Short mmCIF file of C-alpha atoms and ligand atoms in Angstrom, two decimals:
data_model
loop_
_atom_site.label_atom_id
_atom_site.label_comp_id
_atom_site.label_asym_id
_atom_site.label_seq_id
_atom_site.Cartn_x
_atom_site.Cartn_y
_atom_site.Cartn_z
CA UNK A 1 47.10 -25.80 -84.51
CA UNK A 2 45.31 -28.63 -83.88
CA UNK A 3 44.82 -30.92 -86.04
CA UNK A 4 46.34 -28.96 -88.52
CA UNK A 5 47.07 -31.84 -90.32
CA UNK A 6 43.47 -34.04 -89.72
CA UNK A 7 43.95 -34.60 -93.94
CA UNK A 8 47.50 -36.75 -93.84
CA UNK A 9 45.58 -38.50 -90.51
CA UNK A 10 44.11 -41.06 -92.57
CA UNK A 11 46.79 -42.34 -94.71
CA UNK A 12 49.78 -41.28 -92.83
CA UNK A 13 52.11 -43.63 -91.18
CA UNK A 14 50.46 -44.26 -86.88
CA UNK A 15 52.58 -42.79 -84.25
CA UNK A 16 52.24 -44.15 -80.44
CA UNK A 17 52.28 -41.48 -78.44
CA UNK A 18 54.29 -42.37 -74.22
CA UNK A 19 53.99 -45.45 -72.53
CA UNK A 20 50.08 -47.05 -71.01
CA UNK A 21 51.03 -46.04 -67.25
CA UNK A 22 50.34 -49.25 -65.14
CA UNK A 23 50.26 -50.54 -61.38
CA UNK A 24 52.69 -48.50 -58.95
CA UNK A 25 55.75 -51.53 -57.75
CA UNK A 26 56.79 -49.53 -54.91
CA UNK A 27 55.24 -48.47 -51.47
CA UNK A 28 53.61 -45.23 -51.72
CA UNK A 29 50.83 -44.30 -49.58
CA UNK A 30 47.66 -44.19 -51.99
CA UNK A 31 46.72 -41.00 -53.53
CA UNK A 32 44.38 -39.26 -51.74
CA UNK A 33 41.41 -38.65 -54.43
CA UNK A 34 38.63 -34.96 -53.72
CA UNK A 35 37.13 -37.85 -50.35
CA UNK A 36 39.53 -37.47 -48.83
CA UNK A 37 42.82 -34.47 -49.32
CA UNK A 38 39.83 -31.99 -48.39
CA UNK A 39 39.65 -30.51 -51.39
CA UNK A 40 34.92 -32.29 -51.64
CA UNK A 41 33.82 -29.26 -49.59
CA UNK A 42 34.66 -26.80 -52.17
CA UNK A 43 34.56 -28.81 -55.62
CA UNK A 44 30.81 -29.21 -54.79
CA UNK A 45 30.27 -25.46 -54.65
CA UNK A 46 32.05 -24.57 -57.54
CA UNK A 47 30.80 -27.69 -59.48
CA UNK A 48 26.98 -26.08 -58.45
CA UNK A 49 28.04 -22.69 -59.48
CA UNK A 50 29.49 -23.70 -62.34
CA UNK A 51 26.70 -26.15 -63.71
CA UNK A 52 23.58 -24.54 -62.36
CA UNK A 53 24.73 -20.36 -63.04
CA UNK A 54 27.44 -21.21 -66.23
CA UNK A 55 27.50 -17.93 -67.76
CA UNK A 56 30.09 -19.38 -70.49
CA UNK A 57 27.62 -19.11 -73.26
CA UNK A 58 26.84 -15.84 -73.43
CA UNK A 59 30.56 -14.90 -73.32
CA UNK A 60 31.09 -16.99 -75.88
CA UNK A 61 28.58 -14.81 -78.78
CA UNK A 62 29.53 -12.04 -77.32
CA UNK A 63 32.86 -13.33 -78.55
CA UNK A 64 31.50 -14.76 -81.69
CA UNK A 65 28.70 -11.78 -82.52
CA UNK A 66 30.43 -8.69 -81.24
CA UNK A 67 33.92 -9.26 -82.09
CA UNK A 68 33.92 -11.64 -84.23
CA UNK A 69 37.05 -13.04 -85.98
CA UNK A 70 40.19 -12.25 -84.50
CA UNK A 71 43.62 -13.03 -86.22
CA UNK A 72 46.48 -11.85 -83.71
CA UNK A 73 47.79 -8.04 -84.53
CA UNK A 74 45.22 -7.46 -86.28
CA UNK A 75 42.48 -4.93 -84.57
CA UNK A 76 39.53 -6.74 -83.78
CA UNK A 77 42.30 -8.98 -82.33
CA UNK A 78 42.75 -6.04 -79.92
CA UNK A 79 39.55 -5.32 -79.63
CA UNK A 80 39.14 -8.99 -77.80
CA UNK A 81 42.30 -8.15 -75.36
CA UNK A 82 40.01 -5.28 -74.59
CA UNK A 83 36.97 -7.87 -73.65
CA UNK A 84 38.71 -10.35 -72.57
CA UNK A 85 40.67 -7.30 -69.86
CA UNK A 86 36.70 -5.93 -69.32
CA UNK A 87 35.16 -9.54 -68.59
CA UNK A 88 37.67 -11.07 -66.16
CA UNK A 89 37.81 -7.78 -64.27
CA UNK A 90 33.86 -7.92 -63.73
CA UNK A 91 34.28 -11.57 -62.89
CA UNK A 92 36.65 -10.50 -60.65
CA UNK A 93 39.73 -11.81 -60.83
CA UNK A 94 43.07 -9.99 -58.54
CA UNK A 95 46.29 -8.51 -61.21
CA UNK A 96 44.30 -8.76 -64.80
CA UNK A 97 46.63 -7.33 -66.88
CA UNK A 98 47.79 -7.46 -70.46
CA UNK A 99 50.94 -9.35 -70.85
CA UNK A 100 52.37 -7.91 -74.74
CA UNK A 101 54.86 -9.34 -77.12
CA UNK A 102 55.80 -8.64 -80.74
CA UNK A 103 54.25 -10.92 -83.62
CA UNK A 104 56.89 -11.68 -86.28
CA UNK A 105 55.37 -10.79 -88.38
CA UNK A 106 50.93 -9.16 -88.87
CA UNK A 107 49.04 -10.08 -92.31
CA UNK A 108 45.49 -8.98 -93.32
CA UNK A 109 44.07 -11.45 -95.89
CA UNK A 110 42.88 -9.77 -98.77
CA UNK A 111 40.42 -11.80 -101.89
CA UNK A 112 40.91 -15.11 -103.24
CA UNK A 113 39.59 -15.82 -106.60
CA UNK A 114 39.97 -19.30 -108.48
CA UNK A 115 38.71 -19.86 -112.52
CA UNK A 116 38.76 -23.46 -113.87
CA UNK A 117 39.20 -22.83 -118.12
CA UNK A 118 39.69 -26.13 -119.46
CA UNK A 119 39.02 -28.16 -120.48
CA UNK A 120 36.02 -26.41 -119.11
CA UNK A 121 35.12 -23.66 -117.78
CA UNK A 122 33.91 -23.07 -113.76
CA UNK A 123 34.71 -21.17 -110.26
CA UNK A 124 37.03 -22.29 -108.36
CA UNK A 125 36.18 -22.45 -104.56
CA UNK A 126 39.26 -21.79 -102.88
CA UNK A 127 41.03 -19.47 -99.96
CA UNK A 128 44.25 -18.73 -98.39
CA UNK A 129 46.07 -20.14 -95.98
CA UNK A 130 47.60 -18.14 -93.57
CA UNK A 131 50.84 -16.15 -94.56
CA UNK A 132 51.24 -16.90 -97.42
CA UNK A 133 51.59 -14.12 -99.60
CA UNK A 134 50.05 -12.78 -103.59
CA UNK A 135 49.82 -13.68 -107.15
CA UNK A 136 51.06 -10.28 -109.94
CA UNK A 137 48.13 -7.69 -109.89
CA UNK A 138 45.69 -9.08 -111.25
CA UNK A 139 46.33 -12.69 -111.55
CA UNK A 140 48.36 -15.71 -113.04
CA UNK A 141 46.60 -18.41 -115.41
CA UNK A 142 48.35 -21.37 -115.98
CA UNK A 143 48.51 -25.04 -116.32
CA UNK A 144 47.63 -27.61 -113.20
CA UNK A 145 50.48 -30.14 -111.70
CA UNK A 146 50.11 -32.53 -109.61
CA UNK A 147 52.87 -33.10 -106.46
CA UNK A 148 52.92 -35.82 -104.59
CA UNK A 149 52.98 -34.66 -100.94
CA UNK A 150 53.77 -38.10 -99.42
CA UNK A 151 56.67 -38.00 -101.93
CA UNK A 152 57.77 -35.22 -100.82
CA UNK A 153 61.59 -34.73 -100.11
CA UNK A 154 61.91 -35.79 -104.81
CA UNK A 155 59.17 -32.91 -104.95
CA UNK A 156 62.06 -30.39 -103.93
CA UNK A 157 64.59 -31.83 -106.14
CA UNK A 158 62.36 -31.56 -108.56
CA UNK A 159 60.95 -28.17 -107.31
CA UNK A 160 62.21 -26.69 -111.42
CA UNK A 161 59.56 -28.47 -113.78
CA UNK A 162 57.18 -26.07 -111.71
CA UNK A 163 57.85 -22.87 -113.31
CA UNK A 164 54.98 -21.41 -114.22
CA UNK A 165 52.92 -24.35 -113.19
CA UNK A 166 49.83 -23.90 -111.16
CA UNK A 167 51.11 -26.88 -107.86
CA UNK A 168 47.96 -29.09 -107.14
CA UNK A 169 48.63 -31.25 -104.27
CA UNK A 170 47.61 -35.24 -103.84
CA UNK A 171 48.15 -37.87 -102.28
CA UNK A 172 49.91 -40.97 -103.78
CA UNK A 173 50.54 -44.29 -102.52
CA UNK A 174 52.72 -44.63 -98.64
CA UNK A 175 53.87 -41.80 -96.81
CA UNK A 176 57.55 -41.99 -96.13
CA UNK A 177 56.90 -39.09 -93.51
CA UNK A 178 55.34 -38.65 -90.79
CA UNK A 179 52.12 -36.53 -90.21
CA UNK A 180 54.61 -34.30 -87.50
CA UNK A 181 57.70 -34.40 -89.74
CA UNK A 182 55.39 -33.67 -93.05
CA UNK A 183 54.08 -30.78 -91.71
CA UNK A 184 57.81 -29.26 -91.71
CA UNK A 185 58.80 -30.40 -95.35
CA UNK A 186 55.82 -29.28 -96.75
CA UNK A 187 57.19 -25.34 -95.73
CA UNK A 188 60.90 -26.15 -97.89
CA UNK A 189 58.39 -27.64 -100.58
CA UNK A 190 56.62 -24.08 -100.45
CA UNK A 191 59.96 -22.11 -100.40
CA UNK A 192 61.60 -24.23 -103.55
CA UNK A 193 57.99 -23.82 -105.35
CA UNK A 194 58.13 -20.25 -104.79
CA UNK A 195 61.75 -20.17 -106.07
CA UNK A 196 61.01 -22.30 -108.47
CA UNK A 197 58.46 -19.81 -110.36
CA UNK A 198 55.81 -21.58 -109.72
CA UNK A 199 51.99 -19.69 -109.32
CA UNK A 200 50.64 -20.58 -106.15
CA UNK A 201 50.08 -24.53 -104.76
CA UNK A 202 46.74 -25.79 -104.39
CA UNK A 203 46.84 -27.29 -100.76
CA UNK A 204 45.62 -27.07 -96.67
CA UNK A 205 47.55 -27.20 -93.68
CA UNK A 206 51.31 -29.84 -93.94
CA UNK A 207 49.15 -30.06 -98.42
CA UNK A 208 46.05 -31.56 -96.24
CA UNK A 209 43.03 -31.85 -97.89
CA UNK A 210 39.66 -29.94 -96.90
CA UNK A 211 37.11 -31.89 -95.26
CA UNK A 212 33.64 -31.07 -95.87
CA UNK A 213 30.94 -30.01 -97.72
CA UNK A 214 32.18 -27.32 -100.36
CA UNK A 215 34.50 -26.42 -97.10
CA UNK A 216 37.59 -23.73 -97.11
CA UNK A 217 40.59 -25.09 -94.22
CA UNK A 218 42.87 -21.77 -93.26
CA UNK A 219 45.77 -22.07 -90.96
CA UNK A 220 49.82 -20.96 -90.79
CA UNK A 221 51.75 -23.05 -92.56
CA UNK A 222 54.33 -23.46 -89.33
CA UNK A 223 55.58 -22.56 -86.42
CA UNK A 224 55.74 -18.75 -87.11
CA UNK A 225 56.44 -19.67 -91.02
CA UNK A 226 55.43 -17.19 -93.69
CA UNK A 227 55.77 -18.11 -97.47
CA UNK A 228 55.96 -15.51 -100.74
CA UNK A 229 53.29 -17.89 -102.46
CA UNK A 230 50.49 -17.92 -102.78
CA UNK A 231 48.61 -21.39 -101.59
CA UNK A 232 45.36 -20.73 -101.39
CA UNK A 233 42.96 -24.61 -99.25
CA UNK A 234 40.31 -25.08 -101.98
CA UNK A 235 37.29 -26.73 -101.25
CA UNK A 236 37.41 -30.55 -101.72
CA UNK A 237 34.39 -30.78 -104.68
CA UNK A 238 36.94 -28.82 -106.68
CA UNK A 239 40.01 -29.67 -105.93
CA UNK A 240 38.52 -33.61 -106.25
CA UNK A 241 37.25 -32.56 -109.37
CA UNK A 242 40.49 -31.31 -111.17
CA UNK A 243 42.79 -34.87 -109.14
CA UNK A 244 39.80 -36.56 -111.73
CA UNK A 245 40.93 -34.67 -114.11
CA UNK A 246 44.50 -34.86 -114.51
CA UNK A 247 44.57 -38.58 -113.19
CA UNK A 248 43.24 -39.30 -117.08
CA UNK A 249 46.04 -37.32 -118.19
CA UNK A 250 43.30 -33.96 -119.38
CA UNK A 251 45.05 -30.28 -119.62
CA UNK A 252 43.17 -27.88 -116.38
CA UNK A 253 44.62 -25.09 -117.27
CA UNK A 254 43.29 -22.52 -114.77
CA UNK A 255 44.18 -18.62 -113.44
CA UNK A 256 44.31 -17.11 -109.85
CA UNK A 257 43.77 -13.88 -108.07
CA UNK A 258 44.60 -13.94 -104.71
CA UNK A 259 45.95 -10.46 -103.07
CA UNK A 260 47.04 -10.46 -98.99
CA UNK A 261 49.43 -7.97 -97.56
CA UNK A 262 52.23 -8.72 -94.99
CA UNK A 263 53.10 -5.72 -92.78
CA UNK A 264 56.35 -4.37 -92.82
CA UNK A 265 57.66 -5.68 -89.69
CA UNK A 266 56.46 -7.13 -86.75
CA UNK A 267 53.49 -6.65 -85.19
CA UNK A 268 51.96 -6.01 -80.85
CA UNK A 269 50.05 -8.56 -79.06
CA UNK A 270 49.30 -9.31 -75.84
CA UNK A 271 47.58 -12.54 -73.60
CA UNK A 272 45.24 -11.15 -71.42
CA UNK A 273 45.85 -12.35 -67.38
CA UNK A 274 44.15 -13.30 -64.02
CA UNK A 275 44.38 -14.37 -60.65
CA UNK A 276 43.13 -15.24 -57.76
CA UNK A 277 44.63 -15.83 -55.55
CA UNK A 278 46.02 -18.31 -53.84
CA UNK A 279 46.02 -18.19 -49.81
CA UNK A 280 49.15 -20.51 -48.64
CA UNK A 281 51.43 -20.54 -51.40
CA UNK A 282 49.95 -16.87 -53.71
CA UNK A 283 53.83 -17.90 -55.20
CA UNK A 284 53.12 -21.11 -56.77
CA UNK A 285 51.42 -20.43 -59.71
CA UNK A 286 48.81 -23.28 -62.12
CA UNK A 287 48.18 -21.98 -66.02
CA UNK A 288 44.96 -22.41 -67.14
CA UNK A 289 44.77 -20.88 -70.50
CA UNK A 290 43.18 -21.38 -73.37
CA UNK A 291 43.38 -18.76 -76.91
CA UNK A 292 41.68 -15.20 -77.95
CA UNK A 293 43.01 -15.65 -81.65
CA UNK A 294 41.10 -17.20 -84.10
CA UNK A 295 41.33 -17.22 -88.06
CA UNK A 296 39.53 -15.58 -90.10
CA UNK A 297 36.39 -17.23 -92.30
CA UNK A 298 34.27 -16.82 -89.60
CA UNK A 299 34.13 -16.86 -85.64
CA UNK A 300 35.97 -18.74 -84.31
CA UNK A 301 33.59 -19.90 -81.63
CA UNK A 302 34.51 -23.86 -81.64
CA UNK A 303 38.71 -22.39 -82.46
CA UNK A 304 38.73 -21.54 -79.47
CA UNK A 305 36.02 -19.20 -78.56
CA UNK A 306 34.68 -22.83 -76.29
CA UNK A 307 38.24 -22.34 -74.95
CA UNK A 308 38.24 -18.69 -74.41
CA UNK A 309 34.76 -19.18 -72.48
CA UNK A 310 35.45 -22.73 -71.10
CA UNK A 311 37.90 -19.96 -69.29
CA UNK A 312 36.84 -16.70 -67.95
CA UNK A 313 32.99 -19.72 -66.36
CA UNK A 314 35.80 -21.53 -64.90
CA UNK A 315 36.99 -18.37 -63.29
CA UNK A 316 33.88 -17.30 -62.79
CA UNK A 317 32.75 -20.50 -61.24
CA UNK A 318 34.85 -20.66 -58.88
CA UNK A 319 35.28 -16.99 -58.20
CA UNK A 320 31.64 -16.95 -57.36
CA UNK A 321 31.94 -20.72 -54.98
CA UNK A 322 33.89 -18.07 -52.09
CA UNK A 323 37.02 -20.63 -52.84
CA UNK A 324 40.40 -19.42 -52.11
CA UNK A 325 42.47 -22.40 -53.67
CA UNK A 326 45.90 -22.81 -51.52
CA UNK A 327 47.80 -21.49 -54.66
CA UNK A 328 47.45 -18.78 -56.93
CA UNK A 329 45.25 -19.40 -59.99
CA UNK A 330 45.97 -17.32 -62.81
CA UNK A 331 43.95 -16.86 -66.13
CA UNK A 332 45.83 -17.08 -69.22
CA UNK A 333 44.09 -16.25 -72.18
CA UNK A 334 46.64 -16.21 -75.25
CA UNK A 335 47.32 -14.65 -78.02
CA UNK A 336 49.16 -15.39 -81.64
CA UNK A 337 48.53 -19.27 -80.61
CA UNK A 338 47.63 -20.12 -83.98
CA UNK A 339 50.45 -18.15 -86.23
CA UNK A 340 53.04 -21.67 -83.56
CA UNK A 341 52.06 -20.67 -79.91
CA UNK A 342 52.92 -17.46 -79.88
CA UNK A 343 51.50 -16.02 -76.90
CA UNK A 344 52.49 -18.88 -74.90
CA UNK A 345 56.29 -19.14 -75.52
CA UNK A 346 56.04 -15.58 -75.13
CA UNK A 347 53.92 -16.60 -71.65
CA UNK A 348 56.77 -18.78 -70.72
CA UNK A 349 59.50 -16.22 -71.77
CA UNK A 350 57.62 -13.25 -69.39
CA UNK A 351 57.37 -15.76 -66.57
CA UNK A 352 61.04 -17.84 -67.08
CA UNK A 353 62.06 -16.02 -63.32
CA UNK A 354 59.40 -18.33 -61.88
CA UNK A 355 59.51 -21.28 -63.11
CA UNK A 356 60.30 -22.94 -60.63
CA UNK A 357 57.14 -22.21 -58.89
CA UNK A 358 54.83 -23.75 -61.96
CA UNK A 359 52.45 -26.43 -61.25
CA UNK A 360 51.73 -26.36 -65.05
CA UNK A 361 49.13 -25.77 -67.54
CA UNK A 362 45.70 -26.31 -67.87
CA UNK A 363 44.50 -25.99 -71.38
CA UNK A 364 40.96 -26.33 -73.52
CA UNK A 365 40.98 -26.57 -77.59
CA UNK A 366 40.07 -29.09 -79.15
CA UNK A 367 36.52 -28.12 -80.88
CA UNK A 368 33.03 -27.63 -79.45
CA UNK A 369 32.31 -31.42 -78.32
CA UNK A 370 32.89 -33.13 -74.13
CA UNK A 371 36.58 -33.44 -72.97
CA UNK A 372 36.87 -37.21 -73.02
CA UNK A 373 40.94 -37.83 -71.45
CA UNK A 374 42.55 -35.58 -70.18
CA UNK A 375 46.42 -35.58 -71.21
CA UNK A 376 48.90 -35.04 -68.80
CA UNK A 377 51.87 -33.12 -71.20
CA UNK A 378 54.93 -36.18 -70.61
CA UNK A 379 54.13 -36.10 -66.61
CA UNK A 380 53.55 -40.09 -66.21
CA UNK A 381 54.85 -39.61 -62.02
CA UNK A 382 51.66 -37.18 -62.08
CA UNK A 383 49.25 -39.78 -63.14
CA UNK A 384 48.20 -41.64 -59.80
CA UNK A 385 47.49 -38.74 -58.45
CA UNK A 386 45.18 -37.87 -60.43
CA UNK A 387 43.43 -40.13 -61.76
CA UNK A 388 41.29 -40.22 -57.88
CA UNK A 389 40.23 -36.53 -58.49
CA UNK A 390 39.67 -37.68 -62.16
CA UNK A 391 37.25 -40.45 -60.47
CA UNK A 392 35.67 -37.11 -58.26
CA UNK A 393 34.42 -36.81 -61.47
CA UNK A 394 32.19 -39.62 -62.89
CA UNK A 395 29.10 -38.52 -61.96
CA UNK A 396 29.56 -35.90 -63.92
CA UNK A 397 31.97 -37.62 -66.80
CA UNK A 398 34.03 -40.71 -66.73
CA UNK A 399 37.10 -39.10 -67.74
CA UNK A 400 40.80 -41.46 -68.45
CA UNK A 401 43.87 -40.48 -67.73
CA UNK A 402 46.61 -40.15 -69.64
CA UNK A 403 51.34 -38.90 -70.14
CA UNK A 404 50.43 -38.18 -73.57
CA UNK A 405 52.03 -34.58 -75.31
CA UNK A 406 49.80 -32.62 -76.84
CA UNK A 407 52.10 -30.77 -79.78
CA UNK A 408 48.99 -28.70 -81.20
CA UNK A 409 47.93 -26.16 -78.73
CA UNK A 410 49.34 -23.74 -75.69
CA UNK A 411 50.45 -27.10 -73.96
CA UNK A 412 53.80 -27.95 -75.65
CA UNK A 413 55.25 -24.53 -73.83
CA UNK A 414 54.56 -26.67 -70.36
CA UNK A 415 55.74 -29.59 -71.75
CA UNK A 416 59.01 -28.56 -72.32
CA UNK A 417 59.55 -27.05 -69.11
CA UNK A 418 59.51 -30.02 -67.92
CA UNK A 419 56.00 -29.43 -66.16
CA UNK A 420 52.53 -31.62 -66.83
CA UNK A 421 50.47 -28.86 -70.00
CA UNK A 422 47.64 -30.44 -69.61
CA UNK A 423 45.41 -30.89 -72.34
CA UNK A 424 41.03 -31.28 -71.91
CA UNK A 425 41.05 -33.22 -75.36
CA UNK A 426 37.26 -33.08 -76.41
CA UNK A 427 35.58 -35.45 -78.14
CA UNK A 428 34.78 -33.30 -81.31
CA UNK A 429 33.09 -35.38 -84.80
CA UNK A 430 32.78 -32.05 -86.52
CA UNK A 431 35.53 -30.36 -85.73
CA UNK A 432 37.27 -31.19 -88.38
CA UNK A 433 34.10 -29.06 -90.49
CA UNK A 434 34.53 -26.16 -88.66
CA UNK A 435 38.12 -25.80 -87.79
CA UNK A 436 39.92 -23.03 -89.55
CA UNK A 437 36.76 -23.05 -91.91
CA UNK A 438 33.56 -20.50 -92.60
CA UNK A 439 32.23 -23.11 -90.53
CA UNK A 440 33.16 -22.57 -87.19
CA UNK A 441 30.15 -20.65 -86.00
CA UNK A 442 28.31 -20.20 -82.75
CA UNK A 443 25.64 -22.32 -84.81
CA UNK A 444 28.54 -25.64 -84.27
CA UNK A 445 28.66 -25.14 -79.96
CA UNK A 446 25.79 -26.60 -78.06
CA UNK A 447 25.63 -23.64 -74.37
CA UNK A 448 25.01 -27.40 -72.04
CA UNK A 449 28.66 -28.98 -72.92
CA UNK A 450 30.46 -25.98 -72.80
CA UNK A 451 29.04 -25.26 -69.30
CA UNK A 452 30.03 -29.02 -68.69
CA UNK A 453 33.59 -28.19 -69.68
CA UNK A 454 33.98 -25.15 -68.41
CA UNK A 455 33.13 -26.72 -64.96
CA UNK A 456 35.25 -29.48 -65.21
CA UNK A 457 37.27 -26.67 -65.74
CA UNK A 458 37.06 -24.39 -63.20
CA UNK A 459 37.31 -28.05 -60.80
CA UNK A 460 39.58 -29.69 -61.99
CA UNK A 461 42.03 -25.83 -61.23
CA UNK A 462 41.15 -25.78 -58.66
CA UNK A 463 41.87 -29.13 -57.21
CA UNK A 464 45.19 -28.71 -58.93
CA UNK A 465 45.97 -25.46 -56.91
CA UNK A 466 44.44 -26.49 -53.73
CA UNK A 467 44.97 -30.43 -52.40
CA UNK A 468 47.36 -30.61 -50.21
CA UNK A 469 50.32 -31.45 -51.80
CA UNK A 470 52.08 -29.66 -54.86
CA UNK A 471 50.60 -31.52 -57.75
CA UNK A 472 54.53 -31.02 -60.28
CA UNK A 473 57.37 -29.10 -60.17
CA UNK A 474 59.59 -28.40 -63.04
CA UNK A 475 62.11 -31.37 -64.16
CA UNK A 476 65.08 -31.29 -65.32
CA UNK A 477 66.19 -30.47 -68.88
CA UNK A 478 67.25 -34.58 -69.78
CA UNK A 479 64.26 -36.16 -68.40
CA UNK A 480 61.88 -33.48 -70.01
CA UNK A 481 64.26 -34.02 -73.02
CA UNK A 482 64.16 -38.34 -72.69
CA UNK A 483 60.05 -38.08 -71.99
CA UNK A 484 59.51 -35.82 -75.48
CA UNK A 485 62.09 -38.61 -77.25
CA UNK A 486 60.14 -40.74 -75.81
CA UNK A 487 57.33 -39.43 -77.21
CA UNK A 488 57.79 -38.74 -80.23
CA UNK A 489 57.41 -35.55 -79.66
CA UNK A 490 61.75 -35.38 -82.24
CA UNK A 491 61.72 -34.93 -84.94
CA UNK A 492 58.64 -32.40 -85.13
CA UNK A 493 60.75 -30.11 -82.95
CA UNK A 494 63.11 -30.87 -84.49
CA UNK A 495 62.38 -29.55 -87.88
CA UNK A 496 60.63 -26.85 -87.31
CA UNK A 497 64.34 -25.51 -84.58
CA UNK A 498 62.16 -25.73 -81.93
CA UNK A 499 64.18 -28.82 -80.59
CA UNK A 500 66.33 -26.43 -77.63
CA UNK A 501 67.71 -29.69 -75.78
CA UNK A 502 71.10 -30.85 -77.66
CA UNK A 503 71.94 -34.01 -76.91
CA UNK A 504 70.19 -34.05 -73.50
CA UNK A 505 68.17 -37.14 -73.61
CA UNK A 506 69.95 -39.89 -75.84
CA UNK A 507 72.16 -41.48 -73.38
CA UNK A 508 71.25 -44.45 -71.86
CA UNK A 509 70.55 -44.79 -68.48
CA UNK A 510 69.92 -48.28 -68.13
CA UNK A 511 66.91 -47.18 -66.57
CA UNK A 512 63.32 -45.87 -65.96
CA UNK A 513 63.11 -43.10 -62.96
CA UNK A 514 59.48 -42.29 -64.61
CA UNK A 515 56.63 -44.33 -62.42
CA UNK A 516 56.09 -47.00 -65.61
CA UNK A 517 56.76 -50.74 -65.56
ZN1 ZN B 1 42.97 -23.48 -81.39
#
């Protein structure tokens, strides 16, 4: 779901995430990196396997070309699960299996056609947003009117004016909400527009506009959210023209025929799991994950084929090195990420009883670029111990470390459990074009970047699982709630009904128990 707000972010209010880590003022011993903690020889072997004998791009090619698009709950996604199981077994992982769960509802894309009727006549390029509905059979036509995303509360109140209209989302003036809140309230607007009898809404995730030349971008419009009204991503060129017409006072009429299908009830999906069991504390688990599911306008190579191939590539580098970490590394190919992190939320539920034994999770899901940042998912207390490891990677790449939370991928459920949901953030300037679009194809991925990312994932996973001291234990709920509020996650989680902490974290304890000064 990452970068769902790309089109909004530029104009939306900025909000700062996380506290900058500063030097510790206590007398704890300096944290040890691989040179001092005994992990270095194993890491050298793993790096050699990862960089010199990588199959990550081969895995990505298979996933892109042999399976292609794999929307959660569809036959193609089930095929991807079988592929993941077979790959994990071939790599030599232990306890390879699937963990089933149910998605609230399935969805299948049909056709989406648009035609501008006035002031000139020509085809419009659109694709349906995920889990949105259909026009009447044969389509419907109407006048195009605008609704201002930046004044969305009023638009919800005045939705009755949208009866029989085609609604074009625009961004005018200054936003009255931050980007995450806009995402949530856009769902309220869609419901209001639907109730008012609007024909369709033109707008992408969070009501955003498409990026790139002649590209549409699909995606979900909330966590486990479906909408009866057709919501359409339109190419930036077509949408810009409609905006100009409306702004200049021209009468604009269009016709859309959109046909999608929902399943009647829940559909089955499954996470794919395999392990390298720990040699000393096998009960302690680090999850290394990415999402196997994708959208369906292309192959899902950058979202999240790169992450899935990195998970498999990292597992393979460690297995082939012959090195076994002290604790268990559990590799998970999550599904349902694109519908609202359903796979990773299901994982947390299914593994509730062993959560105290988890060390965190490590995720790569930021497109096709090289890793540029380790975001430790809210855990400022582990930044200092992680930093010497990150510095040990400097001959591969300089990668800064911070405690920021990533809420757009499978890190979030772990951060909400008080564990480090570690995001390997990437430098992916082209991701705004490939994200959920017809350009999300293998052509966008460089094999050498993928091999390096997979190797960095392997090194990070092994170091966390193998270092003599346990890396992290879950924080208590109170402390987690306070961190999530401090990192400005409360508003979004509350808006989507995901805040499970009640009033926790509001109490001012008078002192900070974190490493922040
Ligand atoms: Zn993704």
